[in-house]
Every structure is written in structure tokens, then in C-alpha cells.
GROMACS .gro file of C-alpha atoms in nm:
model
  329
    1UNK     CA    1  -3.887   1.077  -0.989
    2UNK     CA    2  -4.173   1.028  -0.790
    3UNK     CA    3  -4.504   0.890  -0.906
    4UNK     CA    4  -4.666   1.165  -0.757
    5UNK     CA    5  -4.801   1.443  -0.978
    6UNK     CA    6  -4.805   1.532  -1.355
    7UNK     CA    7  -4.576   1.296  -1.529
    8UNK     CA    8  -4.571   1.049  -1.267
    9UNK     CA    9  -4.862   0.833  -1.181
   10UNK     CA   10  -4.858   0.546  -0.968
   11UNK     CA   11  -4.708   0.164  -1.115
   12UNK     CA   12  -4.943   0.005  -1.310
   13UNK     CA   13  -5.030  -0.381  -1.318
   14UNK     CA   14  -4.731  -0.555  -1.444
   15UNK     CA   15  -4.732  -0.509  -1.898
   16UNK     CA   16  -4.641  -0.741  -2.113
   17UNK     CA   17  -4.294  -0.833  -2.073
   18UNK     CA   18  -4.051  -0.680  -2.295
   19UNK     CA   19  -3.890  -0.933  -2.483
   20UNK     CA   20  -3.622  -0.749  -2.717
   21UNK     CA   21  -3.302  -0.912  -2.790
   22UNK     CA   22  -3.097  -0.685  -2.531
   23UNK     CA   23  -3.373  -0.726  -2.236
   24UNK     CA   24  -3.191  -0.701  -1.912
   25UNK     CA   25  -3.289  -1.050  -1.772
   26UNK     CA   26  -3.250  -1.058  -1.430
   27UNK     CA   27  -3.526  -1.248  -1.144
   28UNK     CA   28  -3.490  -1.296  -0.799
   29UNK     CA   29  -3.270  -1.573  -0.781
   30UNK     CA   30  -2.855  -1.491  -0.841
   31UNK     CA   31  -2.858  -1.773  -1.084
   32UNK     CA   32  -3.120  -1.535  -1.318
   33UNK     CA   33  -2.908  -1.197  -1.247
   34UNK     CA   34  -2.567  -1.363  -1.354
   35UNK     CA   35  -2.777  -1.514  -1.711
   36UNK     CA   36  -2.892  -1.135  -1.703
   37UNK     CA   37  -2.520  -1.029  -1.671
   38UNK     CA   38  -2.379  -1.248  -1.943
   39UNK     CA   39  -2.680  -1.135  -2.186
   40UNK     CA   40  -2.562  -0.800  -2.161
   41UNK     CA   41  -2.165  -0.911  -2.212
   42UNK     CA   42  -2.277  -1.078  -2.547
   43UNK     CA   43  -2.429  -0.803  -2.727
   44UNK     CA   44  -2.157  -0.636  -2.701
   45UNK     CA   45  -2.256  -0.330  -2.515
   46UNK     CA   46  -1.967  -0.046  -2.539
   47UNK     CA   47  -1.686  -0.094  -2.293
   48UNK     CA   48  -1.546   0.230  -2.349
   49UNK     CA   49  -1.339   0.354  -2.110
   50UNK     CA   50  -1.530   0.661  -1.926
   51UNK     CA   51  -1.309   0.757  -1.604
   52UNK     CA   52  -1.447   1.098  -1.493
   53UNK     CA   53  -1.273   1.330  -1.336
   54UNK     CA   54  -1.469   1.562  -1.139
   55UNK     CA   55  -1.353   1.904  -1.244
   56UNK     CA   56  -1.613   2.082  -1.483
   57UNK     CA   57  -1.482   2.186  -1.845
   58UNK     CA   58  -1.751   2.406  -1.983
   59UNK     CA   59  -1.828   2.767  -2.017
   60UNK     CA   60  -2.089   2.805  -1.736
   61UNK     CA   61  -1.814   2.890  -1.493
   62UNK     CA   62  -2.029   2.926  -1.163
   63UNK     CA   63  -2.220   2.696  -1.216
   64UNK     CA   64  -1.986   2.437  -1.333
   65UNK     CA   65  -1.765   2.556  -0.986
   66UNK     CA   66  -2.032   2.446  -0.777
   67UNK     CA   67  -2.105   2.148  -0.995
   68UNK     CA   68  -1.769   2.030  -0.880
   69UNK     CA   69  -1.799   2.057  -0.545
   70UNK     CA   70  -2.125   1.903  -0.512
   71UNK     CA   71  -1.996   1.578  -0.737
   72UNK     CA   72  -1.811   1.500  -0.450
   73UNK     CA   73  -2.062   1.578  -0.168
   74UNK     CA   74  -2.219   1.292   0.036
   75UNK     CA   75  -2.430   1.493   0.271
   76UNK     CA   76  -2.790   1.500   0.306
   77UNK     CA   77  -2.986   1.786   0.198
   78UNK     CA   78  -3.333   1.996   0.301
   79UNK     CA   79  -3.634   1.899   0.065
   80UNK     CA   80  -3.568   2.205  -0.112
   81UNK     CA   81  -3.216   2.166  -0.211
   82UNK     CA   82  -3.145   1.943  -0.549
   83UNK     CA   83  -3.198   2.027  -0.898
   84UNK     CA   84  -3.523   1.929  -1.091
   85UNK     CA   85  -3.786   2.008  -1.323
   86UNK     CA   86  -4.040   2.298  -1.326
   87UNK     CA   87  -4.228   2.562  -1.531
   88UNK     CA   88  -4.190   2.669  -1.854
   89UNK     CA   89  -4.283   3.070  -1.760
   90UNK     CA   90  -4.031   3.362  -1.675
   91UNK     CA   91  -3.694   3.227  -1.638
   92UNK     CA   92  -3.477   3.323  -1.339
   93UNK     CA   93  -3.126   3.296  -1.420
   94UNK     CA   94  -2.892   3.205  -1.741
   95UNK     CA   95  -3.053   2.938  -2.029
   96UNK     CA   96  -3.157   2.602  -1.893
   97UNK     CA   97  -2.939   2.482  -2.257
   98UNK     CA   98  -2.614   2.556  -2.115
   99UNK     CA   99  -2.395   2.401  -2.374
  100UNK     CA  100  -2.043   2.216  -2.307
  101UNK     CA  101  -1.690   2.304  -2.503
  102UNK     CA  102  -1.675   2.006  -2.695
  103UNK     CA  103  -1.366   1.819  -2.640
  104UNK     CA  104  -1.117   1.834  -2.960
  105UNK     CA  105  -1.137   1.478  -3.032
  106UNK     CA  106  -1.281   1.160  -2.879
  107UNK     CA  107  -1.570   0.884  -3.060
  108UNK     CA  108  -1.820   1.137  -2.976
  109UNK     CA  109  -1.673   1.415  -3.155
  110UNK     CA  110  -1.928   1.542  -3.345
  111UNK     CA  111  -2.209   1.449  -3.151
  112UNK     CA  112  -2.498   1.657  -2.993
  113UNK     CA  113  -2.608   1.467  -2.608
  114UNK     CA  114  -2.894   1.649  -2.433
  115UNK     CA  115  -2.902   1.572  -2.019
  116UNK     CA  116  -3.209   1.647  -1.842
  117UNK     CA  117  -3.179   1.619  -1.471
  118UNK     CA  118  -3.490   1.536  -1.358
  119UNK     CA  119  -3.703   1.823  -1.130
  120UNK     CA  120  -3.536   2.161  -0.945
  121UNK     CA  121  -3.480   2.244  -0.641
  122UNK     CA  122  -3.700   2.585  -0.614
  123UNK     CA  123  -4.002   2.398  -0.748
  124UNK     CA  124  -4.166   2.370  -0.396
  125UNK     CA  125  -4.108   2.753  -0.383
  126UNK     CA  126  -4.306   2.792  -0.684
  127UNK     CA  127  -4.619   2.584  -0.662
  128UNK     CA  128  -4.842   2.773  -0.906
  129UNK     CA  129  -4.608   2.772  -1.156
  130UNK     CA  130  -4.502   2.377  -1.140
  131UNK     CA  131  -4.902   2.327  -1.098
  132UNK     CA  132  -5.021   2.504  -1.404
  133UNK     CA  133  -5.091   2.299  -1.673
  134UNK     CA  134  -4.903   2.246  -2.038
  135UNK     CA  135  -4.976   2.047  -2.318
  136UNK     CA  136  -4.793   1.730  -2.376
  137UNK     CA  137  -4.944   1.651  -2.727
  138UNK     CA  138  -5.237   1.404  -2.589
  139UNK     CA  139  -5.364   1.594  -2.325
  140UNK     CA  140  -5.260   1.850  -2.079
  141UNK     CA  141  -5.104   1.804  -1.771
  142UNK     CA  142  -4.929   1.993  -1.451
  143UNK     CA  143  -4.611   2.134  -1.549
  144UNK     CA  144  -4.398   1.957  -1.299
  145UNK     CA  145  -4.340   1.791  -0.970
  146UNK     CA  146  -4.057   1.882  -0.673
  147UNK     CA  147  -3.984   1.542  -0.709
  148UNK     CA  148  -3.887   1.277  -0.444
  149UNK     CA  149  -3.687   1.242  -0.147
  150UNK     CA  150  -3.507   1.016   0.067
  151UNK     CA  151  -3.646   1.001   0.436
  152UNK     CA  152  -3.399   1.167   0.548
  153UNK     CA  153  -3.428   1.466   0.299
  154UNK     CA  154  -3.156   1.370   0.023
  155UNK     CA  155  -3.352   1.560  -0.271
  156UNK     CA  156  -3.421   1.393  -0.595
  157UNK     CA  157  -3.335   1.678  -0.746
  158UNK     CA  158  -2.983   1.730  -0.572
  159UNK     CA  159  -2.932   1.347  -0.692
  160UNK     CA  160  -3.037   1.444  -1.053
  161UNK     CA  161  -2.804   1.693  -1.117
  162UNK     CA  162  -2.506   1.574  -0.946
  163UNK     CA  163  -2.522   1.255  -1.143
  164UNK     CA  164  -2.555   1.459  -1.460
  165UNK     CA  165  -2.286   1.685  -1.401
  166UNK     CA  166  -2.059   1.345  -1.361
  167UNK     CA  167  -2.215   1.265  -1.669
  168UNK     CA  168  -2.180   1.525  -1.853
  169UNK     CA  169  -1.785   1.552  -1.766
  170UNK     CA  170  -1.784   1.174  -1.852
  171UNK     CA  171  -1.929   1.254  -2.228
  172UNK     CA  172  -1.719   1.574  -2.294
  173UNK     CA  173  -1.413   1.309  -2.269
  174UNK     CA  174  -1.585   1.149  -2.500
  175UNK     CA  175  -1.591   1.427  -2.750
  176UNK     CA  176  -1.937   1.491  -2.736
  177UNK     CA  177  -2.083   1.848  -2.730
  178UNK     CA  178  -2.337   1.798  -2.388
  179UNK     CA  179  -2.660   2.046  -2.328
  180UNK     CA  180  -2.796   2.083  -2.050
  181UNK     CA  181  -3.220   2.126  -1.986
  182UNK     CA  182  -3.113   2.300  -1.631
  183UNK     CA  183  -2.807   2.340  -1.428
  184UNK     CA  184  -2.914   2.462  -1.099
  185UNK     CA  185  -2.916   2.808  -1.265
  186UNK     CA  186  -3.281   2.876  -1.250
  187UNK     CA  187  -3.536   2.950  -0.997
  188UNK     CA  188  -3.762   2.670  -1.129
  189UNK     CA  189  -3.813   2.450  -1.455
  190UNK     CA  190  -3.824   2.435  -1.752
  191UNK     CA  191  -4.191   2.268  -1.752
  192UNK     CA  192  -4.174   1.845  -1.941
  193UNK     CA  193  -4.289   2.048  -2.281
  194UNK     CA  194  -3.958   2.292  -2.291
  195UNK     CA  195  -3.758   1.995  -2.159
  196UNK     CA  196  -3.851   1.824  -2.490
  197UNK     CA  197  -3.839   2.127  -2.696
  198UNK     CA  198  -3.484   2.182  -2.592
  199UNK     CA  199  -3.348   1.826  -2.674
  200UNK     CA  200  -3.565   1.898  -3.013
  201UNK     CA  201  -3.374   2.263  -3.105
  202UNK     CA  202  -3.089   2.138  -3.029
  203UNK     CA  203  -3.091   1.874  -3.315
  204UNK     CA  204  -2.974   1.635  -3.030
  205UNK     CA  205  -2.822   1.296  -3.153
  206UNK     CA  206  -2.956   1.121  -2.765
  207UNK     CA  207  -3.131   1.266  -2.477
  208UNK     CA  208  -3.148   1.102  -2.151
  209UNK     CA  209  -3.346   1.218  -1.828
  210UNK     CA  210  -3.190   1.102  -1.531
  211UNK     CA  211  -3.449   1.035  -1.193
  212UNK     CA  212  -3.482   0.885  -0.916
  213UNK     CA  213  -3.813   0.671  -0.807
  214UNK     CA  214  -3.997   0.741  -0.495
  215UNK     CA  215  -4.239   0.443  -0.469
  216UNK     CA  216  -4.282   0.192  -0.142
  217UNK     CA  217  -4.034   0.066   0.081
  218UNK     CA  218  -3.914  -0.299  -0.027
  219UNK     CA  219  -3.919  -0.203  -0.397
  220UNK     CA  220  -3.592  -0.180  -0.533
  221UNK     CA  221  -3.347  -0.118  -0.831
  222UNK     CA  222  -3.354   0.086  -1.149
  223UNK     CA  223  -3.528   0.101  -1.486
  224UNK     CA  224  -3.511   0.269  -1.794
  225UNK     CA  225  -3.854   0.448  -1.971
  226UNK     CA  226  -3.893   0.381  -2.307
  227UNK     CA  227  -4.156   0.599  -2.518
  228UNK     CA  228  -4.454   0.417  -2.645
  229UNK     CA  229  -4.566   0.465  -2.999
  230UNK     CA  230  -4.780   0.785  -2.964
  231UNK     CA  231  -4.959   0.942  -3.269
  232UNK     CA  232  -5.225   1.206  -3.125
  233UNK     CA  233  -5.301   1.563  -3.120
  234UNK     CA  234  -4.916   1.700  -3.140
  235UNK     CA  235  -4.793   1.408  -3.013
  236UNK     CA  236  -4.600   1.145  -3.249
  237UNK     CA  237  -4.370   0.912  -3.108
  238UNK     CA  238  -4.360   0.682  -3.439
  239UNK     CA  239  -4.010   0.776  -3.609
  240UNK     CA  240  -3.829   0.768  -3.232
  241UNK     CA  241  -4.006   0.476  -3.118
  242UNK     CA  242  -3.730   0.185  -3.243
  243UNK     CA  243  -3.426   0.448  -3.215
  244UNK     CA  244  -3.516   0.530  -2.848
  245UNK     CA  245  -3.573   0.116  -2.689
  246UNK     CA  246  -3.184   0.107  -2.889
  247UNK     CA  247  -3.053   0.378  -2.639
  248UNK     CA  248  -3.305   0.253  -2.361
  249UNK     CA  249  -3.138  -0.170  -2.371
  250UNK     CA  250  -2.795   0.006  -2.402
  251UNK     CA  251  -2.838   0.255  -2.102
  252UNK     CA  252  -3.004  -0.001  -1.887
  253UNK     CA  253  -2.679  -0.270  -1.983
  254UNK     CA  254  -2.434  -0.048  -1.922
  255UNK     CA  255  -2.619   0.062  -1.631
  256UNK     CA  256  -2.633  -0.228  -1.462
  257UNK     CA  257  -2.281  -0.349  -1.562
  258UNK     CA  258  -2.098   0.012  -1.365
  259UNK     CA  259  -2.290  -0.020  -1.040
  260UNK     CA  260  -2.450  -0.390  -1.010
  261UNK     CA  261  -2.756  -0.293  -0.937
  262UNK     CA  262  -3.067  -0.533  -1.021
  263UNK     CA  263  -3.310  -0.394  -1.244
  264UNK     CA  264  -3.657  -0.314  -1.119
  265UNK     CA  265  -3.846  -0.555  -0.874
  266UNK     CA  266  -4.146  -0.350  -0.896
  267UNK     CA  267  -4.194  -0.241  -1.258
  268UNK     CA  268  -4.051  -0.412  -1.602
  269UNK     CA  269  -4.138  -0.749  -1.546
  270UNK     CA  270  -3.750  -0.776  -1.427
  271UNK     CA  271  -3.655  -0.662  -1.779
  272UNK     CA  272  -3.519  -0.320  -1.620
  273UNK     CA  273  -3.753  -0.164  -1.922
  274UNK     CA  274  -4.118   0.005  -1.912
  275UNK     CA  275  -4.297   0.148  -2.216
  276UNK     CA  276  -4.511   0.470  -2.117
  277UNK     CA  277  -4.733   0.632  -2.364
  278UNK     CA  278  -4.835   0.953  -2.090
  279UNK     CA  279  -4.490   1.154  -2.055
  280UNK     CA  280  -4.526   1.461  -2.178
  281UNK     CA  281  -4.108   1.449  -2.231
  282UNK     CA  282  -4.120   1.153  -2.412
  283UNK     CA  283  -4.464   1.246  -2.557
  284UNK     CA  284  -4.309   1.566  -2.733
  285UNK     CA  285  -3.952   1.467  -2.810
  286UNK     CA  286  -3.899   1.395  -3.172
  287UNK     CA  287  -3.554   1.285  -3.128
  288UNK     CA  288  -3.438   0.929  -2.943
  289UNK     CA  289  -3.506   0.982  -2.565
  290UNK     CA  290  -3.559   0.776  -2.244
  291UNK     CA  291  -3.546   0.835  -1.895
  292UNK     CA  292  -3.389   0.606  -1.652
  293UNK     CA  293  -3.506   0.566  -1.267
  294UNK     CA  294  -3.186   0.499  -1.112
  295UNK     CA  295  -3.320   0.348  -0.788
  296UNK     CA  296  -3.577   0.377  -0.516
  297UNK     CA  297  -3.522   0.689  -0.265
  298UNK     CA  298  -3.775   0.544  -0.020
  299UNK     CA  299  -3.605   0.226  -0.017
  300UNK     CA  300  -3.330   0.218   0.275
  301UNK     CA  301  -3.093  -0.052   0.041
  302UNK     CA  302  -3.117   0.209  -0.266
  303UNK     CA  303  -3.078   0.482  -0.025
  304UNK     CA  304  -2.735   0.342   0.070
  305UNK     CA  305  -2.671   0.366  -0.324
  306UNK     CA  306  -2.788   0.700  -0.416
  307UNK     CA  307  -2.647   0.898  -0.153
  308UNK     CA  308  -2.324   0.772  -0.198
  309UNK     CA  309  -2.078   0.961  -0.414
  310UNK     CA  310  -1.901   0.613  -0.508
  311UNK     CA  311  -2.200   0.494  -0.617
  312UNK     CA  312  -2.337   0.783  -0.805
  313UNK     CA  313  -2.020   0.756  -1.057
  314UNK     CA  314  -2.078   0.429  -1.090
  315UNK     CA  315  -2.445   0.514  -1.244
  316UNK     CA  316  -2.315   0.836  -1.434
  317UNK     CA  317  -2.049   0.579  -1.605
  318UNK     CA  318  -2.302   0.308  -1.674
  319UNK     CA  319  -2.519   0.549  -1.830
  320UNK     CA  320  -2.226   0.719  -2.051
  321UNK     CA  321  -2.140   0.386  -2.156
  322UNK     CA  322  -2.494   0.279  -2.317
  323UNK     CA  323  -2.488   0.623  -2.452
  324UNK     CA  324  -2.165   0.594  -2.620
  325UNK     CA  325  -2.279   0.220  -2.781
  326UNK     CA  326  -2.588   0.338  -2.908
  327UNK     CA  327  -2.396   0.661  -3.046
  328UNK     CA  328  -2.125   0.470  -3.208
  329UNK     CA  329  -2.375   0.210  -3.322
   0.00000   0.00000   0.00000
């Protein structure tokens, strides 16, 4: 996700370091990334096994079809094609809340996971709509952005939702009943406030937004978004605070145990973790939620990441792993 527009303001001076007992340690020397490593191995992160296959199971046919295909695709894209975020107005298309067919058994079974791939790719055909404003419980703020891109037109929003749909596949092994926010299957949106009200109706047991950062070149690696303790206007973050930095250190291990990619040089104080209090999807969830930056599109080392489909499994795995841990406890 860029830090350009509603939800996404520029980095900040460095915070306080985060200092919990599952901080992903990692500096710039390899010395610091393997104590980082070994940290992670010790708490005892899930190491469930998550092999995805690409082929989608659920009930949205077409758009599971073409799910499938793109899982697999390497190629670069137009800044308009991807998946993303946008408005919260007329819908074009079937509900953003496609649900999966549970799988008959698994550790998840049971379990409600809500997947919100970050931005859309008709929200650059849609300005006014993405531009309007919504209230995210402290204030009010645009409705969305298009989101990012590599330089050479990869869309953050074509990253988003391929690396969801691996997910999801991933979690439905798993046993776990996956919603989607949007699945491709809309013209734009849903706007941050319906991306939290869907994770809310749906009663969901973990929500994750998946993203991609679009911030200077030479800034590298991924971090997760935690939600800072919020009480204001409609706002109140309190009872998901603790819950939410539990999925957050378990995404971000198993994260950076499935690819080997460094937490953030730029944000997190090298802790791969960074508390926000002015998301409007974080602002307005009331159940555990975090969104995780997977890497740097305007970086050219990241880029070599993202826009491979290797790679993108990798992350999709990672993430299903911490999921699973912080499900199973």
C-alpha cells in the first residue's frame, strides 16, 4: 500500500521500539537477522504444514477460475490491472464477502478468517468515488487509494489479490471457512469502513489485509500494522488491542520464516512491527486485525520478490502459518 492518500500517510520518525516477547529482531548485520531467526524458532510459532495447491475450491466459480490462473502469472501488468480497495457506494458485481466451502476437517475447522486484499483495480477509473470521504471513527477520511505500483506497472492491487487467493486456498486446507472483502468481482471498493464492517458481520475469528508498500528506493522488506489503542468518537480499539499484536508477532514470524525476507529497514525500528492509531480498517474493526506490508514495490530488490510467483507463495504460506498459531493458540 502506498503512503499516498487516505489511509496511508508518509513514515513517521522512527516510535518507540516494540519490545514484545515475539519482536522480530533482526538489524543490519547477518549476525542480528540469524538471533532474529532463532527468536522466532523458540516461541514456537506454528509449523503447520500449508502446501497450496493452486486450484480454487469455493463457490465463486468465475472468479475463483481466474483466481487460478492469475496465481500462477508472473507478468507485469497496466496501472489499472490488480485488485484493491475502493468505495463503499453502488456495488458493481457479486458481494465483496464471497465466502469459501469450508473444508470437512482440518485445525481450522470451525473457524471464520476474513482476507482483505488491499485496493482494486478499477479504483483509478473511479476517482470520485475512492476520493469521497467516510468516517473511520476519529475523523473522516478519503475512501481509498489505487494503491502502488512497481516501475514497471506490476499493480499493488494485482499483487494483493493473487497473494490472497494463495492464501485463501492455503487456509481452506486448513479447515477454515475464508471471506473475502473483494475478489476482483467489483468495479471498485469496498471503502476502509465496509472493509472493517465486513470482517465485523462476519463474526470473524482473524482478519488480515495483505499490501504492498510504495515508499523510496533503498527501503526494503516487510512489516506487519498493528492497531493502536483507539477510544474516540466510534472508534474503540481497546478489547482488540492485545488479541491483534498476538496475530501481528505470529504473521510477521511466520512471515519471515516462508520467504526470508528481513523485516522493515525503514519503519519498526527493525522489529518488522508498527503501531498506527489513523487506519480507518483498523480504526473500525472490533475483531483482531492487522495488515502486513509485504515489501517495497519501488524498491528494485523487493521488486524481484513480489513479482515472482515463487516468491508470492512463499509470503501467502508465511502468513497462513502465523494465522494458524495464533488460531490454534
Amino acid at each position: 500500500m502506498s503512503y499516498v492518500g487516505p489511509d496511508f500517510e508518509p513514515p513517521r520518525p522512527p516510535r518507540h521500539p516494540l519490545r514484545g516477547p515475539l519482536t522480530v529482531a533482526v538489524v543490519a548485520l547477518a549476525p542480528g537477522a540469524l538471533v532474529g531467526w532463532l527468536v522466532w524458532q523458540a516461541v514456537g510459532d506454528s509449523d503447520e504444514d500449508g502446501a497450496a495447491a493452486q486450484t480454487s475450491v469455493s463457490a465463486g466459480a468465475s472468479a475463483r477460475a481466474s483466481a487460478s490462473a492469475g496465481a500462477s502469472d508472473d507478468g507485469k501488468e497496466r496501472p489499472g490491472g490488480g485488485t484493491g480497495q475502493s468505495g463503499g457506494g453502488e456495488e458493481t458485481g457479486s458481494s465483496p464477502a464471497a465466502t469459501s466451502a469450508p473444508a470437512g476437517s482440518g485445525p481450522l475447522k470451525g473457524k471464520v478468517v476474513v482476507v482483505d486484499p488491499g485496493h482494486n483495480p478499477g479504483n483509478f477509473q473511479h476517482p470520485s468515488d475512492i476520493n469521497r470521504k467516510v468516517n473511520i471513527g476519529t475523523n473522516w477520511k478519503e475512501c481509498d487509494t489505487t494503491g502502488t505500483a512497481t516501475n514497471d506497472g506490476y499493480t499493488e492491487a494485482k499483487f494483493t489479490l493473487d497473494v490472497s487467493r494463495r492464501l485463501r486456498t492455503i487456509l481452506e486446507k486448513e479447515g477454515a471457512t475464508v471471506k473475502f472483502t473483494q475478489d476482483g468481482d467489483r468495479a471498485w471498493g469496498p471503502c476502509v469502513d465496509e472493509r472493517a464492517e465486513i470482517g465485523n458481520k462476519a463474526g470473524a475469528d482473524a482478519v488480515v489485509s495483505i499490501h504492498a508498500d510504495g515508499s523510496a528506493a533503498g527501503n526494503r522488506g516487510f512489516h506487519v500494522i498493528l492497531p493502536g489503542s483507539v477510544h474516540s468518537g466510534s472508534a474503540d480499539t481497546r478489547p482488540i488491542v492485545a488479541p491483534s499484536r498476538s496475530l501481528g508477532e505470529r504473521v510477521a514470524g511466520g512471515f519471515l520464516r516462508a520467504t526470508g525476507s528481513a523485516p522493515s529497514n525503514y519503519i519498526g525500528d527493525g522489529t518488522g512491527l508498527d503501531v498506527r492509531k489513523d487506519l480507518g480498517g483498523l480504526n473500525l474493526s472490533t475483531v483482531p486485525k492487522v495488515f502486513i506490508e509485504c515489501g517495497n514495490m519501488r524498491d528494485s530488490k523487493d521488486v524481484t520478490q513480489l513479482t515472482s510467483g515463487a516468491w508470492r507463495q512463499k509470503a501467502a504460506q508465511g502468513i497462513s502459518e502465523g494465522i494458524v498459531s495464533f488460531l490454534r493458540g
